[in-house]
Amino acid sequence: MTMEKEAWMKILRYLKIRDKARTDILDDILPQDIAEMITEMEPVEQSEVFELLNDEEAALILGELEIAEQANIISTMADKRSAKILHFMPSDDVADLLGGLENQKAQSILKNMNKEDVDEVTGLLNYPTDSAGGLMTTEYIAFKETTKVKQALSKLRELAPSAETVYYLYTVDEQERLVGVISLRELIASPDDETLSQIMRTNILSVNVETDQEEVASIVQKYDFLAIPVVNSENKLLGIITVDDIMDVIEEETTEDIYHLVGTSEKEGESLVHASVLATAKARLPWLIVCLLGGLISGFVIDSYEDTLASVIALAAFIPVIMDMGGNVGSQSSTVFVRGVATGEIMPKDMFGYFFKDFKVGLIMGIVCGVSVAGAAALWQGNPMLGVVVGLAMFCTVTLAATIGTLIPIFFVRLGVDPAVTAGPFVTTIKDVTGLMIYFYIAMTFMEYL
Amino acid sequence: MTMEKEAWMKILRYLKIRDKARTDILDDILPQDIAEMITEMEPVEQSEVFELLNDEEAALILGELEIAEQANIISTMADKRSAKILHFMPSDDVADLLGGLENQKAQSILKNMNKEDVDEVTGLLNYPTDSAGGLMTTEYIAFKETTKVKQALSKLRELAPSAETVYYLYTVDEQERLVGVISLRELIASPDDETLSQIMRTNILSVNVETDQEEVASIVQKYDFLAIPVVNSENKLLGIITVDDIMDVIEEETTEDIYHLVGTSEKEGESLVHASVLATAKARLPWLIVCLLGGLISGFVIDSYEDTLASVIALAAFIPVIMDMGGNVGSQSSTVFVRGVATGEIMPKDMFGYFFKDFKVGLIMGIVCGVSVAGAAALWQGNPMLGVVVGLAMFCTVTLAATIGTLIPIFFVRLGVDPAVTAGPFVTTIKDVTGLMIYFYIAMTFMEYL
């Protein structure tokens, strides 16, 4: 029996004998840990566990599972129970979960939910999942700006358990427009009879409900917020986005960027790690086909220098090292650049400065690699002139690869395209073709000495 | 004049005419935005600005700059002023800043700081920067477990401004050992005369002061904490790590992983984007040299099949496409795997299951690419048998590259080495050598039909 299984049996025993009204399993074990065990279980066992949990516990644990798993578990439950559990989940999570269910099932659960919950959730379902609206929760706390500190505190004592974060309180005017923010620490440190408008900060950063999630993430990360308010175009407060959701967005966007660098991607909401064999192959093949065409173009270059190659067949032995080195330098340059843009270290105005720096780096690396390979080639083939040809070609290829590796992503940034999408494939093809052309051109030039 | 410059002039005017005691520039503009403008300024302008800021403002703004910039600015100030500003910075930031100064300067600033500040900071300076101790701040709030809710709340009103986060309160026993945690929302929702031990949670997750920052980050991210307590081996509470520092760690570690994939790295605390030309070349060259050797080994393979190549020179035209495709499939496989391990999507027990899945994906992609290139080769060279050779070689290379691309990182995980460090370089060399060997072996076998 694995350790997980053993721990699990213990918890199950505990769940069976406890008095549901008086003991809370989450006092002893965190929902994330229970969720982890649940993913290891068979569907029958999962159902058994959720029967034994009360609605609030079930909501907390469910919220820690992947959407697909949540949907599986909810599908086996009576709609009435599902609706009760969903009542305790933050509205953004409920919207994501319902979006992952079959439409008919989602509808019949919605019918069992109370009107207030339904309104909140159906409002959220209208926003694209990768927008601020798709990320936000409606469980925030807002007061009219005329509220007194004392009133706010006592109201807070009632509301706190159901709000997703109480660490920022928002103040709104008569038209529900966002006018200020107060952190809970500021509130408790303020005299009881001041009004919120006296203590609130009015230089509030908010995001529009349509803002892309990547932009939201970079704002929260820059300003170290625990939550950011979401407003519509009339500045009406609609929801908040909390830092834990932002961390998930950052992880998701980074994975996307990394995948783009190797020419693959994953479908919204389905991890490439867990996708089926066919779906994975389908995600990875398109760029491979592009690359295959690129490789054939490189082949045309070699083919057109067939005579040169036929007369000095030893030239073929250096094709791999020229191609590999061009490829590596190119992907180093484009990767460092793309990551720099993603983290904000390289701003648009710095791009050409960075380009010239990388060109100089390329020159140095070109000299080192060129000299090394020239020596190796001369010794190996016993032909100093061949060494010169290979070394010169290497120098040009490495320097050029560094240049292309930065220039192409810059070009895409200027076009307004995410450079991560295209940097990989383009750099590979262009550096191969140019590298080989340089190599054979130099070889042909020096032909009589070889 | 750029927009930034213009905004800046406005702020400078404002700073010059305001009444320091009564107006707070940070009410109108966030410290991160001022910090951004400061990085654009000349050293003389920077000094002028810091003269006009009060100590608390200066501390907040300084904390948003990179360590190297902080050190530059502090170096131009009188030690007495520096000490006053540092008093308002969280202790972890002070420790990082002092670590970035010349030793003599750091010592003379420490001499001007009050004893309490010095003790806190020198304690932190003993921990490695990438450990929990190096990340934590000592500005947390802890109460004895016997404290009453009412006392805690009134104490909090005093302490709040100087603590880095007040959203979690920790309870300790007589020996300062961590025994419980209470969130501020739980505290304000509890009756005044209960003791903290009645309302605290006792299943607390804490990290040891020596824990690696990457592990700390993954815990905070998994459990969605706003802060996590740091203890020593006797469970004595030493500090807390807040979620904003965790986000920085995640960004840093991700950049490290991405750089490793292309065989480069950056020195602790110095960004590869901003490093000098020579330092950058030095960081990137080691793997290039390894790769150069790998490329030469591939060359040996071609060299040893020189006769085969000389008799069918058209074979050379397909060297690039075989190499490129092997390289791409290999880096796709290793990148998806390495990222899956980094995000926790692939756990050690899933590895071989994932390996078999990727093998099947490799088979499908091998068939698609093999058939495509076979057709292209047959048509282009007008030689159907050559198409068969190239297609077969492509099928084997792609399937093998997918296999190697997963197997090598798995091997490194088993050895306890971060697979990101080595996946790139090894995969490149091995797939090149094997791909070319397969290609020429098949060509030689079919020689009489070519």
Coordinates of C-alpha atoms in Angstrom, one line a residue, chain A residues 14-183:
Chain A
Y14 CA -12.2 9.7 10.3
L15 CA -14.8 11.0 7.9
K16 CA -17.1 8.0 8.6
I17 CA -17.1 8.3 12.4
R18 CA -17.0 12.0 12.9
D19 CA -19.9 14.2 13.9
K20 CA -20.4 16.3 10.7
A21 CA -21.9 19.3 12.6
R22 CA -19.1 19.6 15.1
T23 CA -15.8 18.6 13.5
D24 CA -14.1 20.1 10.5
I25 CA -11.7 18.0 8.6
L26 CA -10.0 21.1 7.2
D27 CA -8.8 22.0 10.7
D28 CA -6.4 19.1 10.4
I29 CA -5.6 18.8 6.7
L30 CA -5.5 21.5 4.0
P31 CA -7.9 21.3 1.1
Q32 CA -5.0 21.2 -1.4
D33 CA -3.7 18.1 0.2
I34 CA -7.1 16.4 0.2
A35 CA -7.5 17.4 -3.5
E36 CA -4.2 15.8 -4.3
M37 CA -5.3 12.5 -2.8
I38 CA -8.6 12.7 -4.6
T39 CA -6.9 12.9 -8.0
E40 CA -5.3 9.5 -7.2
M41 CA -8.6 7.8 -6.5
E42 CA -11.1 5.8 -8.5
P43 CA -14.4 7.5 -9.4
V44 CA -16.3 5.3 -6.9
E45 CA -14.0 6.3 -4.1
Q46 CA -14.3 10.0 -5.1
S47 CA -18.1 9.8 -4.8
E48 CA -17.9 8.1 -1.4
V49 CA -15.7 10.9 -0.1
F50 CA -17.8 13.7 -1.4
E51 CA -20.8 12.1 0.3
L52 CA -19.0 12.3 3.6
L53 CA -17.9 15.9 3.3
N54 CA -20.2 18.8 4.2
D55 CA -21.1 21.3 1.5
E56 CA -18.5 23.9 2.5
E57 CA -15.7 21.4 2.8
A58 CA -16.6 19.9 -0.6
A59 CA -16.6 23.4 -2.2
L60 CA -13.1 24.2 -0.8
I61 CA -11.7 20.9 -2.0
L62 CA -13.4 20.9 -5.3
G63 CA -12.0 24.4 -6.0
E64 CA -8.4 22.9 -5.8
L65 CA -9.0 20.3 -8.6
E66 CA -8.5 20.9 -12.3
I67 CA -11.7 21.9 -14.2
A68 CA -11.9 18.6 -16.0
E69 CA -11.8 16.7 -12.7
Q70 CA -14.3 19.0 -11.1
A71 CA -16.6 18.4 -14.0
N72 CA -16.3 14.6 -13.6
I73 CA -17.1 14.7 -9.9
I74 CA -20.0 17.1 -10.3
S75 CA -21.5 15.0 -13.1
T76 CA -22.0 12.0 -10.8
M77 CA -23.8 14.1 -8.1
A78 CA -27.4 15.0 -7.8
D79 CA -28.0 18.5 -9.1
K80 CA -29.4 19.6 -5.8
R81 CA -26.3 18.7 -3.9
S82 CA -24.1 20.3 -6.7
A83 CA -26.0 23.5 -6.3
K84 CA -25.5 23.5 -2.6
I85 CA -21.7 22.9 -2.9
L86 CA -21.4 25.6 -5.6
H87 CA -23.0 28.1 -3.3
F88 CA -19.8 28.0 -1.2
M89 CA -17.4 28.4 -4.1
P90 CA -16.2 31.8 -5.3
S91 CA -18.2 32.9 -8.3
D92 CA -15.2 32.9 -10.7
D93 CA -14.6 29.2 -9.9
V94 CA -18.3 28.3 -10.4
A95 CA -18.3 30.0 -13.8
D96 CA -15.2 28.1 -14.8
L97 CA -16.7 24.8 -13.6
L98 CA -20.0 25.3 -15.3
G99 CA -18.1 26.2 -18.5
G100 CA -16.4 22.8 -18.3
L101 CA -19.7 20.8 -18.0
E102 CA -22.0 19.7 -20.7
N103 CA -24.4 22.4 -21.5
Q104 CA -27.5 20.4 -20.4
K105 CA -25.9 19.5 -17.0
A106 CA -24.9 23.0 -16.4
Q107 CA -28.4 24.2 -17.1
S108 CA -30.0 21.8 -14.7
I109 CA -27.6 22.7 -11.9
L110 CA -28.3 26.4 -12.5
K111 CA -32.0 25.6 -12.0
N112 CA -31.3 24.3 -8.6
M113 CA -29.2 27.3 -7.5
N114 CA -30.6 30.3 -5.7
K115 CA -31.3 33.4 -7.7
E116 CA -28.5 35.5 -6.3
D117 CA -25.9 32.8 -7.1
V118 CA -27.3 32.4 -10.6
D119 CA -27.1 36.1 -11.4
E120 CA -23.5 36.4 -10.3
V121 CA -22.4 33.4 -12.2
T122 CA -24.3 34.0 -15.5
G123 CA -22.9 37.5 -15.4
L124 CA -19.3 36.1 -15.4
L125 CA -20.0 33.5 -18.0
N126 CA -20.3 36.3 -20.6
Y127 CA -16.6 37.3 -20.3
P128 CA -13.8 35.5 -22.3
T129 CA -11.8 33.3 -19.9
D130 CA -8.6 35.1 -20.6
S131 CA -9.9 38.5 -19.9
A132 CA -10.1 40.4 -16.5
G133 CA -13.9 39.6 -16.5
G134 CA -13.1 35.9 -16.8
L135 CA -10.7 36.0 -13.9
M136 CA -12.6 38.1 -11.5
T137 CA -14.8 37.1 -8.6
T138 CA -17.8 39.0 -7.4
E139 CA -17.1 38.3 -3.8
Y140 CA -15.5 41.6 -2.9
I141 CA -16.4 44.1 -0.2
A142 CA -17.5 47.6 -1.1
F143 CA -18.9 50.4 1.1
K144 CA -20.4 53.7 0.3
E145 CA -17.7 56.4 0.9
T146 CA -19.9 58.0 3.6
T147 CA -19.7 54.9 5.8
K148 CA -18.0 55.3 9.2
V149 CA -15.0 53.2 10.2
K150 CA -17.0 51.6 13.0
Q151 CA -19.9 50.6 10.8
A152 CA -17.5 49.2 8.2
L153 CA -15.7 47.1 10.8
S154 CA -18.9 45.7 12.2
K155 CA -20.3 44.9 8.8
L156 CA -17.0 43.3 8.0
R157 CA -17.4 40.9 10.9
E158 CA -20.6 39.6 9.3
L159 CA -19.4 39.6 5.7
A160 CA -15.8 38.3 6.1
P161 CA -16.5 34.6 5.8
S162 CA -18.1 34.8 2.4
A163 CA -15.8 37.4 0.7
E164 CA -12.8 36.0 -1.1
T165 CA -10.5 38.6 0.1
V166 CA -11.2 41.1 2.8
Y167 CA -7.8 42.6 2.8
Y168 CA -8.8 45.5 0.5
L169 CA -12.1 47.3 0.9
Y170 CA -13.4 49.4 -1.9
T171 CA -15.5 52.5 -1.6
V172 CA -18.1 53.5 -4.2
D173 CA -20.2 56.5 -4.8
E174 CA -24.0 56.6 -5.3
Q175 CA -23.7 55.3 -8.8
E176 CA -21.6 52.3 -7.7
R177 CA -18.5 53.9 -9.3
L178 CA -15.2 53.0 -7.7
V179 CA -13.7 56.0 -5.8
G180 CA -11.3 54.6 -3.3
V181 CA -9.5 51.7 -1.6
I182 CA -8.7 51.1 2.0
S183 CA -6.6 48.2 3.2

